[in-house]
Structures are given as structure tokens and as C-alpha cells.
Amino acid sequence: EAQVTQNPRYLITVTGKKLTVTCSQNMNHEYMSWYRQDPGLGLRQIYYSMNVEVTDKGDVPEGYKVSRKEKRNFPLILESPSPNQTSLYFCASSARLAGNTGELFFGEGSRLTVL
Amino acid sequence: RKEVEQDPGPFNVPEGATVAFNCTYSNSASQSFFWYRQDCRKEPKLLMSVYSSGNEDGRFTAQLNRASQYISLLIRDSKLSDSATYLCVVLLITGANSKLTFGKGITLSVRP
């Protein structure tokens, strides 16, 4: 089954404790992206990757890191989480973002709480 | 002006009603447009792309007005199962980079 898989789905952690949210897709998609979703603010892009070894900042990259060492994986790293990073995080992938066929497939989301 | 703005909500309508959502975008160079649906506590999923000539999928009709820089979604004969948040999405491609910008979403509640 074609899917984007995120882990963990739920996490409660404390300020400053490094964590990684993994994202894996089995559709051989070139494009991958991370979003956070907060009430009243909608979906905001954190980082994206057009292909392996190519990553770029989105709209809200501060406090996050990513890597794209292989096509299927795009982990999100919070080196020193802070309470303002408490949010619902989505990973997404697409074969290509062009024209009207560039559908974005989302993972089920990871709800992160930083105390 | 925000990159993508949607109607303020929420919308609360009875079953069978027709409801329309609008979304404006600021960059006239935007190439492609989409409507996504997000159920409560779930991930967004593509509802439909928006074509220049307008397109229809069952009870759903999407339209694009490039001159006024807005897209719309019309839902006819609303069902309880249409209750969800609807996100408009705009794609801008500049050089080698592509950017998808999401609107904040508008929540629709369909009541019996």
C-alpha cells in the first residue's frame, strides 16, 4: 500500500531533550516536506526537499533540522525542543510538484508536546 | 496581503444546502491550484485540482478566476459526511523550486 509513515504518532517530551520524528514513503517520490499545523495558523512549511541531498527552508525552519540521505526517508530533528514547538506535525511527499497532477500525500501526523 | 487567504468560518449548514468557499491568492504567477479536505484529527487529502476552465466532480465544482486571483469550491446537496475542513492550496514554481502554500482552512459543519 502506497503510504507516508511517520513515527512517533504521539510524543510528550521535555524542553531541551533532542528528538527525531521519522518520515518514510514507499512511492519513490522525489519531493518531501514537513509542515506544522497550529490552531488559527493553518499548515506552515518547515523544510522541504526536492530530491536526495537537496533540502531547503520553508516558512518556519527555526529550531528544526532535516536530512535527505536517501529518497524514501526525511527525518525531522528537534535539537533542543521548546514549548513553542508543541504542535501537530505532518510529513508529505509528491512525485513532482508541477501542473495539476502534483498531489501531495500526507502522513497521519505526529502530535508533539514539549513541556 | 497574505499569500493565500480563505473565507472566515466556520460554516454551519443543513443537509441538502449548497455552500461555496472562496480563496484568494496574492502571487499572480501562481501556476496550479487545489482543494484539500481535512477531517478532524486526520491528515489532509486531495479533494480536487482546479483547472482554468473550471471542473466538476459529482457534487463538487471548482473554479479559477486568474484575473481576480481567486479560486472557489461549490458543494451542492450537502451531506453530513461533507463535514470537514477545506484547505485551498496554491502552487508557485520559481526556477528549480516549487512552493505549495496552504490557506488556513475553513470548517464546514453539515447538520441533519
PDB file of N, CA and C in Angstrom, chain A residues 56-94:
ATOM      1  N   ASP A  56      15.723  22.516   1.666  1.00  0.00           N
ATOM      2  CA  ASP A  56      15.568  23.973   1.717  1.00  0.00           C
ATOM      3  C   ASP A  56      14.635  24.358   2.844  1.00  0.00           C
ATOM      4  N   LYS A  57      14.853  25.554   3.338  1.00  0.00           N
ATOM      5  CA  LYS A  57      13.998  26.063   4.392  1.00  0.00           C
ATOM      6  C   LYS A  57      12.627  26.424   3.850  1.00  0.00           C
ATOM      7  N   GLY A  58      11.644  26.164   4.691  1.00  0.00           N
ATOM      8  CA  GLY A  58      10.301  26.621   4.390  1.00  0.00           C
ATOM      9  C   GLY A  58      10.039  27.939   5.082  1.00  0.00           C
ATOM     10  N   ASP A  59       8.832  28.103   5.574  1.00  0.00           N
ATOM     11  CA  ASP A  59       8.449  29.363   6.203  1.00  0.00           C
ATOM     12  C   ASP A  59       8.828  29.463   7.669  1.00  0.00           C
ATOM     13  N   VAL A  60       8.935  28.342   8.347  1.00  0.00           N
ATOM     14  CA  VAL A  60       9.217  28.352   9.784  1.00  0.00           C
ATOM     15  C   VAL A  60      10.297  27.329  10.147  1.00  0.00           C
ATOM     16  N   PRO A  61      11.534  27.501   9.670  1.00  0.00           N
ATOM     17  CA  PRO A  61      12.560  26.479   9.886  1.00  0.00           C
ATOM     18  C   PRO A  61      13.300  26.561  11.227  1.00  0.00           C
ATOM     19  N   GLU A  62      13.127  27.672  11.946  1.00  0.00           N
ATOM     20  CA  GLU A  62      13.931  27.872  13.156  1.00  0.00           C
ATOM     21  C   GLU A  62      13.655  26.789  14.177  1.00  0.00           C
ATOM     22  N   GLY A  63      14.729  26.198  14.679  1.00  0.00           N
ATOM     23  CA  GLY A  63      14.612  25.178  15.713  1.00  0.00           C
ATOM     24  C   GLY A  63      14.520  23.764  15.172  1.00  0.00           C
ATOM     25  N   TYR A  64      14.577  23.636  13.848  1.00  0.00           N
ATOM     26  CA  TYR A  64      14.441  22.326  13.216  1.00  0.00           C
ATOM     27  C   TYR A  64      15.625  22.050  12.296  1.00  0.00           C
ATOM     28  N   LYS A  65      15.887  20.755  12.104  1.00  0.00           N
ATOM     29  CA  LYS A  65      16.838  20.317  11.091  1.00  0.00           C
ATOM     30  C   LYS A  65      16.218  19.150  10.338  1.00  0.00           C
ATOM     31  N   VAL A  66      16.690  18.954   9.122  1.00  0.00           N
ATOM     32  CA  VAL A  66      16.252  17.796   8.350  1.00  0.00           C
ATOM     33  C   VAL A  66      17.458  17.226   7.620  1.00  0.00           C
ATOM     34  N   SER A  67      17.271  16.021   7.090  1.00  0.00           N
ATOM     35  CA  SER A  67      18.284  15.440   6.211  1.00  0.00           C
ATOM     36  C   SER A  67      17.571  14.589   5.178  1.00  0.00           C
ATOM     37  N   ARG A  68      18.224  14.428   4.034  1.00  0.00           N
ATOM     38  CA  ARG A  68      17.639  13.592   2.978  1.00  0.00           C
ATOM     39  C   ARG A  68      18.777  12.791   2.363  1.00  0.00           C
ATOM     40  N   LYS A  69      19.169  11.764   3.077  1.00  0.00           N
ATOM     41  CA  LYS A  69      20.295  10.939   2.631  1.00  0.00           C
ATOM     42  C   LYS A  69      19.850   9.864   1.664  1.00  0.00           C
ATOM     43  N   GLU A  70      18.610   9.521   1.708  1.00  0.00           N
ATOM     44  CA  GLU A  70      18.060   8.571   0.762  1.00  0.00           C
ATOM     45  C   GLU A  70      16.656   9.019   0.396  1.00  0.00           C
ATOM     46  N   LYS A  71      16.181   8.532  -0.715  1.00  0.00           N
ATOM     47  CA  LYS A  71      14.945   9.054  -1.275  1.00  0.00           C
ATOM     48  C   LYS A  71      13.743   8.846  -0.380  1.00  0.00           C
ATOM     49  N   ARG A  72      13.660   7.709   0.278  1.00  0.00           N
ATOM     50  CA  ARG A  72      12.450   7.366   0.983  1.00  0.00           C
ATOM     51  C   ARG A  72      12.309   8.034   2.344  1.00  0.00           C
ATOM     52  N   ASN A  73      13.412   8.498   2.940  1.00  0.00           N
ATOM     53  CA  ASN A  73      13.368   8.993   4.319  1.00  0.00           C
ATOM     54  C   ASN A  73      13.662  10.486   4.431  1.00  0.00           C
ATOM     55  N   PHE A  74      12.935  11.124   5.322  1.00  0.00           N
ATOM     56  CA  PHE A  74      13.110  12.567   5.505  1.00  0.00           C
ATOM     57  C   PHE A  74      12.836  12.889   6.978  1.00  0.00           C
ATOM     58  N   PRO A  75      13.780  12.600   7.862  1.00  0.00           N
ATOM     59  CA  PRO A  75      13.549  12.823   9.287  1.00  0.00           C
ATOM     60  C   PRO A  75      13.584  14.300   9.675  1.00  0.00           C
ATOM     61  N   LEU A  76      12.792  14.622  10.660  1.00  0.00           N
ATOM     62  CA  LEU A  76      12.754  15.969  11.231  1.00  0.00           C
ATOM     63  C   LEU A  76      13.396  15.913  12.609  1.00  0.00           C
ATOM     64  N   ILE A  77      14.376  16.761  12.819  1.00  0.00           N
ATOM     65  CA  ILE A  77      15.148  16.743  14.058  1.00  0.00           C
ATOM     66  C   ILE A  77      14.924  18.026  14.832  1.00  0.00           C
ATOM     67  N   LEU A  78      14.579  17.861  16.104  1.00  0.00           N
ATOM     68  CA  LEU A  78      14.480  18.990  17.012  1.00  0.00           C
ATOM     69  C   LEU A  78      15.646  18.853  17.987  1.00  0.00           C
ATOM     70  N   GLU A  79      16.689  19.637  17.788  1.00  0.00           N
ATOM     71  CA  GLU A  79      17.910  19.501  18.597  1.00  0.00           C
ATOM     72  C   GLU A  79      17.663  19.863  20.060  1.00  0.00           C
ATOM     73  N   SER A  80      16.916  20.907  20.295  1.00  0.00           N
ATOM     74  CA  SER A  80      16.628  21.355  21.650  1.00  0.00           C
ATOM     75  C   SER A  80      15.190  21.874  21.688  1.00  0.00           C
ATOM     76  N   PRO A  81      14.244  20.953  21.801  1.00  0.00           N
ATOM     77  CA  PRO A  81      12.831  21.349  21.710  1.00  0.00           C
ATOM     78  C   PRO A  81      12.443  22.370  22.765  1.00  0.00           C
ATOM     79  N   SER A  82      11.538  23.249  22.376  1.00  0.00           N
ATOM     80  CA  SER A  82      10.994  24.237  23.303  1.00  0.00           C
ATOM     81  C   SER A  82       9.468  24.153  23.252  1.00  0.00           C
ATOM     82  N   PRO A  83       8.808  24.669  24.289  1.00  0.00           N
ATOM     83  CA  PRO A  83       7.344  24.569  24.340  1.00  0.00           C
ATOM     84  C   PRO A  83       6.645  25.152  23.111  1.00  0.00           C
ATOM     85  N   ASN A  84       7.238  26.152  22.457  1.00  0.00           N
ATOM     86  CA  ASN A  84       6.573  26.714  21.277  1.00  0.00           C
ATOM     87  C   ASN A  84       6.647  25.792  20.058  1.00  0.00           C
ATOM     88  N   GLN A  85       7.289  24.653  20.229  1.00  0.00           N
ATOM     89  CA  GLN A  85       7.297  23.654  19.165  1.00  0.00           C
ATOM     90  C   GLN A  85       6.237  22.575  19.395  1.00  0.00           C
ATOM     91  N   THR A  86       5.455  22.764  20.425  1.00  0.00           N
ATOM     92  CA  THR A  86       4.299  21.901  20.626  1.00  0.00           C
ATOM     93  C   THR A  86       3.338  22.122  19.471  1.00  0.00           C
ATOM     94  N   SER A  87       3.058  21.044  18.750  1.00  0.00           N
ATOM     95  CA  SER A  87       2.269  21.204  17.531  1.00  0.00           C
ATOM     96  C   SER A  87       1.914  19.841  16.957  1.00  0.00           C
ATOM     97  N   LEU A  88       1.128  19.867  15.894  1.00  0.00           N
ATOM     98  CA  LEU A  88       0.838  18.683  15.095  1.00  0.00           C
ATOM     99  C   LEU A  88       1.696  18.767  13.838  1.00  0.00           C
ATOM    100  N   TYR A  89       2.512  17.755  13.623  1.00  0.00           N
ATOM    101  CA  TYR A  89       3.451  17.768  12.513  1.00  0.00           C
ATOM    102  C   TYR A  89       3.031  16.768  11.438  1.00  0.00           C
ATOM    103  N   PHE A  90       3.124  17.218  10.201  1.00  0.00           N
ATOM    104  CA  PHE A  90       2.813  16.350   9.066  1.00  0.00           C
ATOM    105  C   PHE A  90       3.999  16.286   8.126  1.00  0.00           C
ATOM    106  N   CYS A  91       4.294  15.074   7.698  1.00  0.00           N
ATOM    107  CA  CYS A  91       5.237  14.855   6.624  1.00  0.00           C
ATOM    108  C   CYS A  91       4.428  14.595   5.356  1.00  0.00           C
ATOM    109  N   ALA A  92       4.939  15.008   4.223  1.00  0.00           N
ATOM    110  CA  ALA A  92       4.214  14.811   2.971  1.00  0.00           C
ATOM    111  C   ALA A  92       5.194  14.538   1.843  1.00  0.00           C
ATOM    112  N   SER A  93       4.712  13.868   0.818  1.00  0.00           N
ATOM    113  CA  SER A  93       5.570  13.604  -0.336  1.00  0.00           C
ATOM    114  C   SER A  93       4.764  13.716  -1.624  1.00  0.00           C
ATOM    115  N   SER A  94       5.495  13.927  -2.702  1.00  0.00           N
ATOM    116  CA  SER A  94       4.862  14.036  -4.003  1.00  0.00           C
ATOM    117  C   SER A  94       5.834  13.572  -5.072  1.00  0.00           C
TER     118      SER A  94
END
